[in-house]
Short mmCIF file of C-alpha atoms and ligand atoms in Angstrom, two decimals:
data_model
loop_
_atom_site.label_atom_id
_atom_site.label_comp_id
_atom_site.label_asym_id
_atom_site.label_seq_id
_atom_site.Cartn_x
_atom_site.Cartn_y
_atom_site.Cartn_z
CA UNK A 1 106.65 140.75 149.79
CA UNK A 2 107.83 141.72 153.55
CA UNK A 3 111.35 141.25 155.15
CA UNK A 4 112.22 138.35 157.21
CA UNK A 5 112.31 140.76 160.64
CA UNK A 6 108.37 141.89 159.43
CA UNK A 7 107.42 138.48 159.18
CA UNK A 8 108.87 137.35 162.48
CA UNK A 9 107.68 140.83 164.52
CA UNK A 10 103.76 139.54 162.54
CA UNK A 11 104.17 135.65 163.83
CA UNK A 12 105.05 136.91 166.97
CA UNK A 13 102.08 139.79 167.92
CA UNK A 14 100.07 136.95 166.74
CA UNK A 15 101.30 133.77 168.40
CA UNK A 16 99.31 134.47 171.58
CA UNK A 17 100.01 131.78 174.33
CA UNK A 18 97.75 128.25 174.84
CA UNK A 19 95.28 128.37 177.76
CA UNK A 20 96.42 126.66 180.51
CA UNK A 21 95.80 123.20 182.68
CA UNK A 22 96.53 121.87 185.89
CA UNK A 23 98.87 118.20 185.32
CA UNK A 24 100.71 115.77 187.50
CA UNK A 25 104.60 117.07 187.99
CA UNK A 26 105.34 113.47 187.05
CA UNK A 27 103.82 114.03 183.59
CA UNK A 28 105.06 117.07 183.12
CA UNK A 29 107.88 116.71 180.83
CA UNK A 30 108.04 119.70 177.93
CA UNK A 31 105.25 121.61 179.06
CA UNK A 32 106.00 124.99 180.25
CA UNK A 33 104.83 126.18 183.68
CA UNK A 34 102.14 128.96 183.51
CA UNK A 35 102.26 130.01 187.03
CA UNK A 36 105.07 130.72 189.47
CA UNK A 37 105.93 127.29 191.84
CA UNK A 38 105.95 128.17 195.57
CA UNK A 39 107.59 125.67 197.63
CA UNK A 40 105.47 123.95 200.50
CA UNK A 41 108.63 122.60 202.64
CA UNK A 42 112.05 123.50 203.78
CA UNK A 43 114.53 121.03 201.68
CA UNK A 44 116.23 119.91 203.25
CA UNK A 45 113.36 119.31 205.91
CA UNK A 46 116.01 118.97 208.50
CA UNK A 47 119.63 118.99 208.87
CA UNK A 48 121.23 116.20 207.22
CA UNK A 49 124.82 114.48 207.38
CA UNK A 50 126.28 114.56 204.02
CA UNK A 51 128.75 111.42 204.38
CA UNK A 52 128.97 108.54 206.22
CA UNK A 53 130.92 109.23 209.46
CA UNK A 54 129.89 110.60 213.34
CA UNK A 55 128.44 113.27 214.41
CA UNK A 56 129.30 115.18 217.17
CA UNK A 57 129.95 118.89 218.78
CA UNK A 58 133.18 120.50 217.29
CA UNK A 59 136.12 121.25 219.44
CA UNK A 60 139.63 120.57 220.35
CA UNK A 61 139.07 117.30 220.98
CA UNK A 62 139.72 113.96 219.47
CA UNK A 63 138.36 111.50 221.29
CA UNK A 64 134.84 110.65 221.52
CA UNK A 65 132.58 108.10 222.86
CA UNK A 66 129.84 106.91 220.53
CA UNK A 67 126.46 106.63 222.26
CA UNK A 68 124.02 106.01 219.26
CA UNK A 69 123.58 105.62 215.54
CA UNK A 70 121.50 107.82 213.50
CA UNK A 71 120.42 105.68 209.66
CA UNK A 72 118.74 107.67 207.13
CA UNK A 73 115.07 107.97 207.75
CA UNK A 74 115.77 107.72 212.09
CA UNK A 75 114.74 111.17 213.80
CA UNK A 76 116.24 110.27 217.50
CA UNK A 77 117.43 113.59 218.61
CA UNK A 78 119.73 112.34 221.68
CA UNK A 79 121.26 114.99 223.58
CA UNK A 80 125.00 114.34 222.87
CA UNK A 81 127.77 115.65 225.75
CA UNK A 82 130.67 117.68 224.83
CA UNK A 83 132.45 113.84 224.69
CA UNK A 84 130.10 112.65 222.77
CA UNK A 85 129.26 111.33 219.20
CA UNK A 86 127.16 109.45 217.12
CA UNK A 87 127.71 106.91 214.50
CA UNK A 88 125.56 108.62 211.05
CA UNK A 89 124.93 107.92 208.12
CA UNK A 90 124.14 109.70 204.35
CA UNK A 91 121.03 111.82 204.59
CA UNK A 92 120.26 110.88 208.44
CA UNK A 93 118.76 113.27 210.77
CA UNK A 94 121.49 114.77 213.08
CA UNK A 95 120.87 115.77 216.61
CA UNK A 96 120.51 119.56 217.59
CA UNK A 97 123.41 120.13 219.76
CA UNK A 98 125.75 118.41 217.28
CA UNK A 99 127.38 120.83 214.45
CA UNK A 100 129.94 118.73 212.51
CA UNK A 101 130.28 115.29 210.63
CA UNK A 102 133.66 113.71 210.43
CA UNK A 103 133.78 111.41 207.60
CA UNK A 104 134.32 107.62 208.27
CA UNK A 105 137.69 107.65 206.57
CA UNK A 106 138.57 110.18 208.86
CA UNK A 107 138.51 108.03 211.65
CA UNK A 108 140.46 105.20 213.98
CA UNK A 109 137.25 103.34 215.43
CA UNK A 110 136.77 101.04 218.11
CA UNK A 111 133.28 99.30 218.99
CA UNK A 112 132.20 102.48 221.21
CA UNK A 113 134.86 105.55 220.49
CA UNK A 114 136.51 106.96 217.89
CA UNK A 115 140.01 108.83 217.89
CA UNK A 116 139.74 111.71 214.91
CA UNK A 117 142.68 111.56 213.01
CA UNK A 118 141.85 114.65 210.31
CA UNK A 119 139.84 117.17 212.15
CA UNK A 120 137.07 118.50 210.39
CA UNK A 121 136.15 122.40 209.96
CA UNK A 122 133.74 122.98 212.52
CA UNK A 123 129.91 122.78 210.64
CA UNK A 124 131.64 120.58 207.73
CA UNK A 125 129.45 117.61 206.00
CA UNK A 126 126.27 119.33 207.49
CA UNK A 127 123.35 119.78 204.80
CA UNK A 128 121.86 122.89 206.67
CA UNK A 129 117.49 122.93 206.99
CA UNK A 130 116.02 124.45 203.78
CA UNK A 131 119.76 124.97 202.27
CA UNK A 132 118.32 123.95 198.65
CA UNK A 133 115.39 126.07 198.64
CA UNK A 134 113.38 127.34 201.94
CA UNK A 135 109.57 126.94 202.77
CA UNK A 136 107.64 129.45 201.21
CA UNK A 137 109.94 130.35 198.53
CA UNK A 138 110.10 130.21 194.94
CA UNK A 139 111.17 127.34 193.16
CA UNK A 140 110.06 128.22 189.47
CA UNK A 141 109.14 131.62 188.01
CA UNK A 142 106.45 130.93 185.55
CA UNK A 143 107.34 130.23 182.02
CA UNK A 144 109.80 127.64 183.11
CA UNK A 145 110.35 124.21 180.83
CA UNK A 146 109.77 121.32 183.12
CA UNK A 147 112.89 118.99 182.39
CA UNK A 148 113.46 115.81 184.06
CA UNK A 149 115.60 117.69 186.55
CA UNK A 150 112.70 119.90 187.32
CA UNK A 151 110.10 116.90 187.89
CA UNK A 152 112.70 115.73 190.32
CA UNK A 153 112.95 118.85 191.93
CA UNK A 154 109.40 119.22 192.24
CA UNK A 155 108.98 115.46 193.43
CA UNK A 156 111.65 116.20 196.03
CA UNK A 157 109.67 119.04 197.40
CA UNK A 158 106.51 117.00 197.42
CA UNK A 159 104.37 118.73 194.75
CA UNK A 160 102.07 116.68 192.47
CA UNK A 161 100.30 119.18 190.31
CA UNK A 162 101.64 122.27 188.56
CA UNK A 163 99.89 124.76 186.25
CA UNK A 164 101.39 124.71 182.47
CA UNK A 165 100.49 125.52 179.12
CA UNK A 166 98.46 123.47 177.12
CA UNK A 167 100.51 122.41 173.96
CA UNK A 168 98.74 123.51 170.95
CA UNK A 169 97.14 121.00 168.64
CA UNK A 170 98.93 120.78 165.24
CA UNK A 171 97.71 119.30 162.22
CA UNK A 172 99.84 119.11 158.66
CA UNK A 173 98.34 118.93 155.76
CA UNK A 174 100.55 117.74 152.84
CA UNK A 175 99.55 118.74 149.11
CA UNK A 176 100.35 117.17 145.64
CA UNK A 177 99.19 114.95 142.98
CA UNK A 178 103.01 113.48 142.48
CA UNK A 179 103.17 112.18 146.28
CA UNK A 180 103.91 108.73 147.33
CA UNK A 181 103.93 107.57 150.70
CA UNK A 182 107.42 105.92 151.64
CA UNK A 183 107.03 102.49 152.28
CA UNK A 184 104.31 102.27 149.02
CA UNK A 185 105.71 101.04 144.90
CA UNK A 186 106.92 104.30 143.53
CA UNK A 187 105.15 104.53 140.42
CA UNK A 188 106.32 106.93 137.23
CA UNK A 189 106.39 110.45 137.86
CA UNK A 190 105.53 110.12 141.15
CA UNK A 191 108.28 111.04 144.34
CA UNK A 192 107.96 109.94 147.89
CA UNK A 193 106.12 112.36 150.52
CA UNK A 194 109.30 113.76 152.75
CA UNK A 195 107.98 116.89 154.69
CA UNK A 196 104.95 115.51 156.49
CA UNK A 197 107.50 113.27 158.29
CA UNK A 198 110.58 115.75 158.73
CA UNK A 199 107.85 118.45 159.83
CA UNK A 200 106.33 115.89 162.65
CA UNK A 201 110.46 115.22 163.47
CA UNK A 202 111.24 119.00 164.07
CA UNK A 203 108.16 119.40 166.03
CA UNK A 204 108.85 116.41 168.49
CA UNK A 205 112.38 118.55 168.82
CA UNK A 206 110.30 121.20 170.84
CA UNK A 207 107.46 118.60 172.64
CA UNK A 208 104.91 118.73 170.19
CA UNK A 209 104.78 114.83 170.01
CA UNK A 210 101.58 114.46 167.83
CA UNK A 211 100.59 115.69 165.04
CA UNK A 212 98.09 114.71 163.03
CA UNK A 213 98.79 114.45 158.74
CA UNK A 214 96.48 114.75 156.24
CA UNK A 215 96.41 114.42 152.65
CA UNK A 216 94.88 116.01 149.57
CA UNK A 217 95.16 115.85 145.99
CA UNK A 218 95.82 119.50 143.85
CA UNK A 219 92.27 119.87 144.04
CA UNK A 220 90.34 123.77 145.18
CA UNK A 221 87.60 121.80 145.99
CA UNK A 222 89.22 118.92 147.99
CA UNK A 223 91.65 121.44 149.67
CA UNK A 224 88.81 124.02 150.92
CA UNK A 225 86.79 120.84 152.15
CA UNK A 226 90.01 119.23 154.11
CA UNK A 227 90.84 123.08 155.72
CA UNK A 228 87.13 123.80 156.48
CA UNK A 229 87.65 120.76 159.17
CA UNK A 230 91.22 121.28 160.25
CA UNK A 231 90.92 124.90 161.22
CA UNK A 232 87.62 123.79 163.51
CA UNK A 233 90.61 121.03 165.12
CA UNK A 234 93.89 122.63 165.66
CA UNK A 235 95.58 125.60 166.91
CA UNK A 236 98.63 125.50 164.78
CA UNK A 237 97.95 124.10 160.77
CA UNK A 238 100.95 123.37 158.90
CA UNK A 239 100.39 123.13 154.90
CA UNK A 240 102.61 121.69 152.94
CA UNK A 241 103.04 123.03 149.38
CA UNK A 242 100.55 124.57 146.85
CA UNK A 243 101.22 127.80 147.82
CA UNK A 244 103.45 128.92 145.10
CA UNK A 245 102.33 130.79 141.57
CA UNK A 246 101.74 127.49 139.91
CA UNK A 247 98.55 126.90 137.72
CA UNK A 248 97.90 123.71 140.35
CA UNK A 249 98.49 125.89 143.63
CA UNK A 250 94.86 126.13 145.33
CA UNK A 251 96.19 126.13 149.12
CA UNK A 252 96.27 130.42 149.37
CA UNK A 253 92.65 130.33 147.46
CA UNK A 254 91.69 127.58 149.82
CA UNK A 255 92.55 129.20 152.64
CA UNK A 256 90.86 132.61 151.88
CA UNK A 257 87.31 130.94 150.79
CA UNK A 258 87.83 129.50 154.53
CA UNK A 259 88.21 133.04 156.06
CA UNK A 260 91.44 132.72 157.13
CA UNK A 261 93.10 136.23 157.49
CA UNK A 262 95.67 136.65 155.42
CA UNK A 263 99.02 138.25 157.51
CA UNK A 264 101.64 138.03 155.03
CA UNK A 265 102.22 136.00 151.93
CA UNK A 266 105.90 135.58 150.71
CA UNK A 267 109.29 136.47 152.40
CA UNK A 268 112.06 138.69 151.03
CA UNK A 269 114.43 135.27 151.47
CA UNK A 270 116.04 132.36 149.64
CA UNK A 271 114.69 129.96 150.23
CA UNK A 272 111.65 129.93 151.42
CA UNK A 273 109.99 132.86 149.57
CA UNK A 274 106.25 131.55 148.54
CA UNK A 275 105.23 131.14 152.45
CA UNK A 276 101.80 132.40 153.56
CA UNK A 277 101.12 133.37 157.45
CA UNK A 278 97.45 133.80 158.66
CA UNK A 279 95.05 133.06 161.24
CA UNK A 280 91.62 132.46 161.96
CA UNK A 281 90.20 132.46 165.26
CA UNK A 282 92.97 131.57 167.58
CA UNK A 283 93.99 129.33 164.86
CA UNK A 284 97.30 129.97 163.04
CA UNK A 285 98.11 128.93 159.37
CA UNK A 286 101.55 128.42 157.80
CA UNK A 287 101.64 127.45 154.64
CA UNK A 288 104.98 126.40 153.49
CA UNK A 289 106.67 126.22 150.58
CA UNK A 290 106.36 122.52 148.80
CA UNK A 291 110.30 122.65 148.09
CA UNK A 292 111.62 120.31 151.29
CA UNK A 293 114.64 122.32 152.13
CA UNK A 294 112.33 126.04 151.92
CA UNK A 295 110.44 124.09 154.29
CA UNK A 296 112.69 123.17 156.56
CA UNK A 297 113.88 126.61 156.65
CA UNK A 298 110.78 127.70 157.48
CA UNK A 299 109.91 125.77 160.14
CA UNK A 300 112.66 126.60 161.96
CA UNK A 301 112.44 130.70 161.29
CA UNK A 302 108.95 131.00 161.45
CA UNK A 303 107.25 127.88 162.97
CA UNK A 304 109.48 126.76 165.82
CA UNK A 305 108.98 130.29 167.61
CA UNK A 306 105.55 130.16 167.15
CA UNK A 307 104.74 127.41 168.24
CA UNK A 308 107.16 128.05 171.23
CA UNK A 309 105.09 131.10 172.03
CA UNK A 310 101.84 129.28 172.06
CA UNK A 311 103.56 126.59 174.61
CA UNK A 312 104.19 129.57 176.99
CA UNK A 313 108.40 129.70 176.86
CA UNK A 314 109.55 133.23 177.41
CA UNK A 315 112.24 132.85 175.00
CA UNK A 316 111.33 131.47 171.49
CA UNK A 317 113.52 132.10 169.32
CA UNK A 318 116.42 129.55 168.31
CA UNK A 319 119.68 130.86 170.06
CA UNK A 320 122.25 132.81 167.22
CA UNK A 321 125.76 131.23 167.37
CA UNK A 322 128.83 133.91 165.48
CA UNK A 323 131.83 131.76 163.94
CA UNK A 324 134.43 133.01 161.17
CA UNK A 325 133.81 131.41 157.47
CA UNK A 326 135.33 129.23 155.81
CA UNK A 327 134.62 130.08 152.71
CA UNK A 328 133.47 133.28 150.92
CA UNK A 329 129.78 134.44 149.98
CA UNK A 330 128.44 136.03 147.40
CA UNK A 331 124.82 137.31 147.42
CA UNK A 332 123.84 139.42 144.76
CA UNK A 333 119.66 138.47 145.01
CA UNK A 334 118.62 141.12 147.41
CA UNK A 335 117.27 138.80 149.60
CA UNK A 336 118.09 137.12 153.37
CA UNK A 337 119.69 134.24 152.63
CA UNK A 338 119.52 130.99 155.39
CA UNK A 339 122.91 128.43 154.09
CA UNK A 340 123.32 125.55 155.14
CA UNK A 341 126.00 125.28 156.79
CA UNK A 342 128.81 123.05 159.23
CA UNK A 343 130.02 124.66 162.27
CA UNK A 344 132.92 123.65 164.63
CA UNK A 345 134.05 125.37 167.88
CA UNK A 346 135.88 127.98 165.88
CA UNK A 347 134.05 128.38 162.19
CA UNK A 348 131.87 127.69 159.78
CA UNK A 349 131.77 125.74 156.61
CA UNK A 350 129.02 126.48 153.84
CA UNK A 351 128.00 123.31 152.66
CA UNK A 352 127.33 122.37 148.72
CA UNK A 353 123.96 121.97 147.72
CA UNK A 354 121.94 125.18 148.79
CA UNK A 355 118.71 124.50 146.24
CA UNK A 356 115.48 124.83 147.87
CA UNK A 357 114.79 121.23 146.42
CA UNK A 358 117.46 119.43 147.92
CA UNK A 359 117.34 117.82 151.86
CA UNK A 360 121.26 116.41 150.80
CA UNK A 361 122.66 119.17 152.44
CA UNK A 362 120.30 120.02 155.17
CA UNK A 363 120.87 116.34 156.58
CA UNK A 364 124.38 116.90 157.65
CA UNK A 365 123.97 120.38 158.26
CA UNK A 366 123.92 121.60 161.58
CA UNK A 367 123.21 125.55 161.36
CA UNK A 368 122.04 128.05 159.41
CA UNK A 369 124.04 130.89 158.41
CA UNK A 370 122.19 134.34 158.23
CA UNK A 371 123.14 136.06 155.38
CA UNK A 372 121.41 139.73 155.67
CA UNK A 373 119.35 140.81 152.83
CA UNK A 374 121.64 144.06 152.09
CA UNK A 375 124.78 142.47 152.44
CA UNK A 376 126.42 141.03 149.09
CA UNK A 377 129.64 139.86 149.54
CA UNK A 378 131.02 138.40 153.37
CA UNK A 379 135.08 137.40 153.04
CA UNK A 380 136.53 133.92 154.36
CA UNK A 381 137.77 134.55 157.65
CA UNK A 382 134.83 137.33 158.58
CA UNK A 383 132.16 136.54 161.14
CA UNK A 384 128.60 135.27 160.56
CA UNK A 385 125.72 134.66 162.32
CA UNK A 386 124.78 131.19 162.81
CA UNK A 387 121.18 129.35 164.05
CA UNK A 388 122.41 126.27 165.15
CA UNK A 389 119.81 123.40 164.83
CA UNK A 390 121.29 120.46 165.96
P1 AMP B 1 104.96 123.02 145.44
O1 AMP B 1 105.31 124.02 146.47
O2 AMP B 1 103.71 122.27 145.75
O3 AMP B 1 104.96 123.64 144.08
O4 AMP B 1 106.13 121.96 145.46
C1 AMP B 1 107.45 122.35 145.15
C2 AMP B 1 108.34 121.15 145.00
O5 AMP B 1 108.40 120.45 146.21
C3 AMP B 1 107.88 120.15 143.97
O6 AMP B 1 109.03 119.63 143.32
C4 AMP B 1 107.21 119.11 144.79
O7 AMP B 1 107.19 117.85 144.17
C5 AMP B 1 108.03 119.09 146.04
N1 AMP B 1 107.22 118.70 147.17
C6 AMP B 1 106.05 119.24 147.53
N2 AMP B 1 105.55 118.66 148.60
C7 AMP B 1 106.43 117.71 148.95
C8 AMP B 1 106.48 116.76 150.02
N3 AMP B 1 105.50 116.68 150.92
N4 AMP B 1 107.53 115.93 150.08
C9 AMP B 1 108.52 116.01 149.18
N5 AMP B 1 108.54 116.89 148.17
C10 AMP B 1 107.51 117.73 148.05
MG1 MG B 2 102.54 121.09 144.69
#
């Protein structure tokens, strides 16, 4: 049995990052970039007017004669006089020897002059050449998530391919005789399948918007013969259940007749103890505890920076939030507890309903308090250590 920090420090020397692939910017979204983006243009190409309003060179004066119109998308670079302006508009070109935009409010027009009743600062409503980013510089350090700001960005600079990481390939492979698909009669004895579909859930929470479920009976034979196939497939394998002590729990046995190296195999934590961690080729293999909630838990200590890693984002890990407790806690079992738990902008509520078995909890939760395996007792009112995971 290792501690949590062991098993995260193993997952992470082994969660080596996905080769990468060249993809449109437009169909970029929640890939992560693998190389650094250089921008081809100045943007803003040119100067720009930033309102609606006239252009013209800034002085003492008021008065001005308007002698042209610049409209967005017009590049008519008139020479304007020192008594001289130009009707502009939003995003237009503006000439070279003017240096200020007054904005239409601003103004008392007539058909060819305008008296400025506010004066301007001198250089004011003028988007300066290259002011967002200039040519030639960079506009994403590698390792980047592209958002849908970023594909905007990178649209607005022109660029139509970007190098990212490939997403990894993830396959789930649920265990156990008792499992009924939702949707099917629920026949004695039996309960319905929950963790293939809350597994596929948390993984579309970090862009992994496919994965594939399979199915096998508590069966050595059936499990090694599903595996054998999967590991060929995917780059990250999810198993769900059989990997406790149970007389009907083939998946660790399965795994090792299918030369999967074995990394670690249980955690010093409640819940989520009976979890195995190994890999086989660039493959890696989590096989998590059958319980939903130690599941759950799992995924989101173990798999979700893994499977970060492998997407190419520099930081992995779910962010740690620190509020005071509501409530006290008591942990006498030597182990890192995860709670589930109700934060608010000042504290934290432990929730009712920590068993392993039960999702009751876990579906209003929204963080997980750390509770550290050497520390027994933590007083209402003192601070904890919170993954949030809403
Ligand atoms: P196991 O780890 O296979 O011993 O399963 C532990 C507990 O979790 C048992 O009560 C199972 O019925 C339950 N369980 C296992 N797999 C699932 C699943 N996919 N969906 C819901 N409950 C499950
Ligand atoms: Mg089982």
């Amino acid at each position: 049995m290792i501690k949590v920090e062991e098993a995260l420090a193993t997952i992470e020397a082994n969660s080596t990052k996905m080769p990468t692939k060249y993809i449109q910017a437009s169909k970029a979204l929640g890939y992560v970039l693998a190389e650094k983006v250089i921008s081809p243009i100045n943007m803003p190409p040119f100067r720009q007017s930033a309102m609606d309003g006239y252009a013209f060179t800034h002085s003492i004066r008021h008065q001005y004669d308007v002698v042209g119109i610049s409209q967005a998308g017009d590049h008519s670079n008139v020479k304007l006089k020192a008594t001289e302006a130009i009707r502009i508009f939003t995003g237009a070109f503006i000439p070279d020897n003017a240096d200020t935009v007054v904005m239409q409010e601003h103004v008392m027009a007539t058909k060819d002059s305008i008296l400025i009743a506010t004066m301007p600062e001198k250089s004011a409503n003028v988007r300066l050449k290259g002011e967002q980013i200039a040519k030639d510089d960079i506009v994403f350090e590698a390792n980047t998530l592209i958002t849908p700001a970023a594909i905007g960005f990178l649209a607005c600079l022109g660029i139509t391919e970007i190098e990212v990481y490939k997403k990894p390939k993830v396959a789930i492979l649920v265990t156990g005789n008792e499992l009924t698909e939702p949707g099917k009669k629920l026949k004695k004895g039996k309960i319905f399948e929950s963790n293939s579909v809350m597994l596929k859930a948390a993984l579309q929470t970090i862009g992994i918007e496919k994965a594939k479920v399979y199915r096998v009976k508590d069966n050595l034979k059936a499990t090694k013969k599903a595996l054998k196939d999967i590991l060929e497939k995917y780059d990250i394998v999810l198993i769900s259940g059989g990997i406790s002590v149970g007389d009907y729990d083939f998946v660790k046995e399965a795994l090792l007749q299918n030369e999967v190296e074995e990394l670690f195999y249980k955690i010093n934590q409640k819940p989520g103890k009976p979890m195995f961690f190994g890999s086989k080729n660039d493959t890696l293999v989590f096989a998590l505890p059958g319980n939903p909630a130690s599941s759950l838990t799992n995924f989101y200590i173990y798999v979700y920076p893994a499977v970060k890693n492998r997407m190419g984002f520099s930081n992995a890990h779910l962010s740690k939030i620190v509020r005071k407790l509501d409530n006290d806690i008591v942990n006498n079992t030597g182990k890192t507890l995860f709670l589930k738990a109700l934060y608010n902008e000042t504290s934290v509520e432990i929730l009712d309903g920590q068993s392993s078995a039960m999702l009751n909890s876990f579906a209003v939760a929204n963080g997980l308090v750390i509770v550290p395996e050497d520390v027994e007792n933590i007083k209402k009112g003192e601070s904890v250590t919170i993954l949030p995971i809403d």
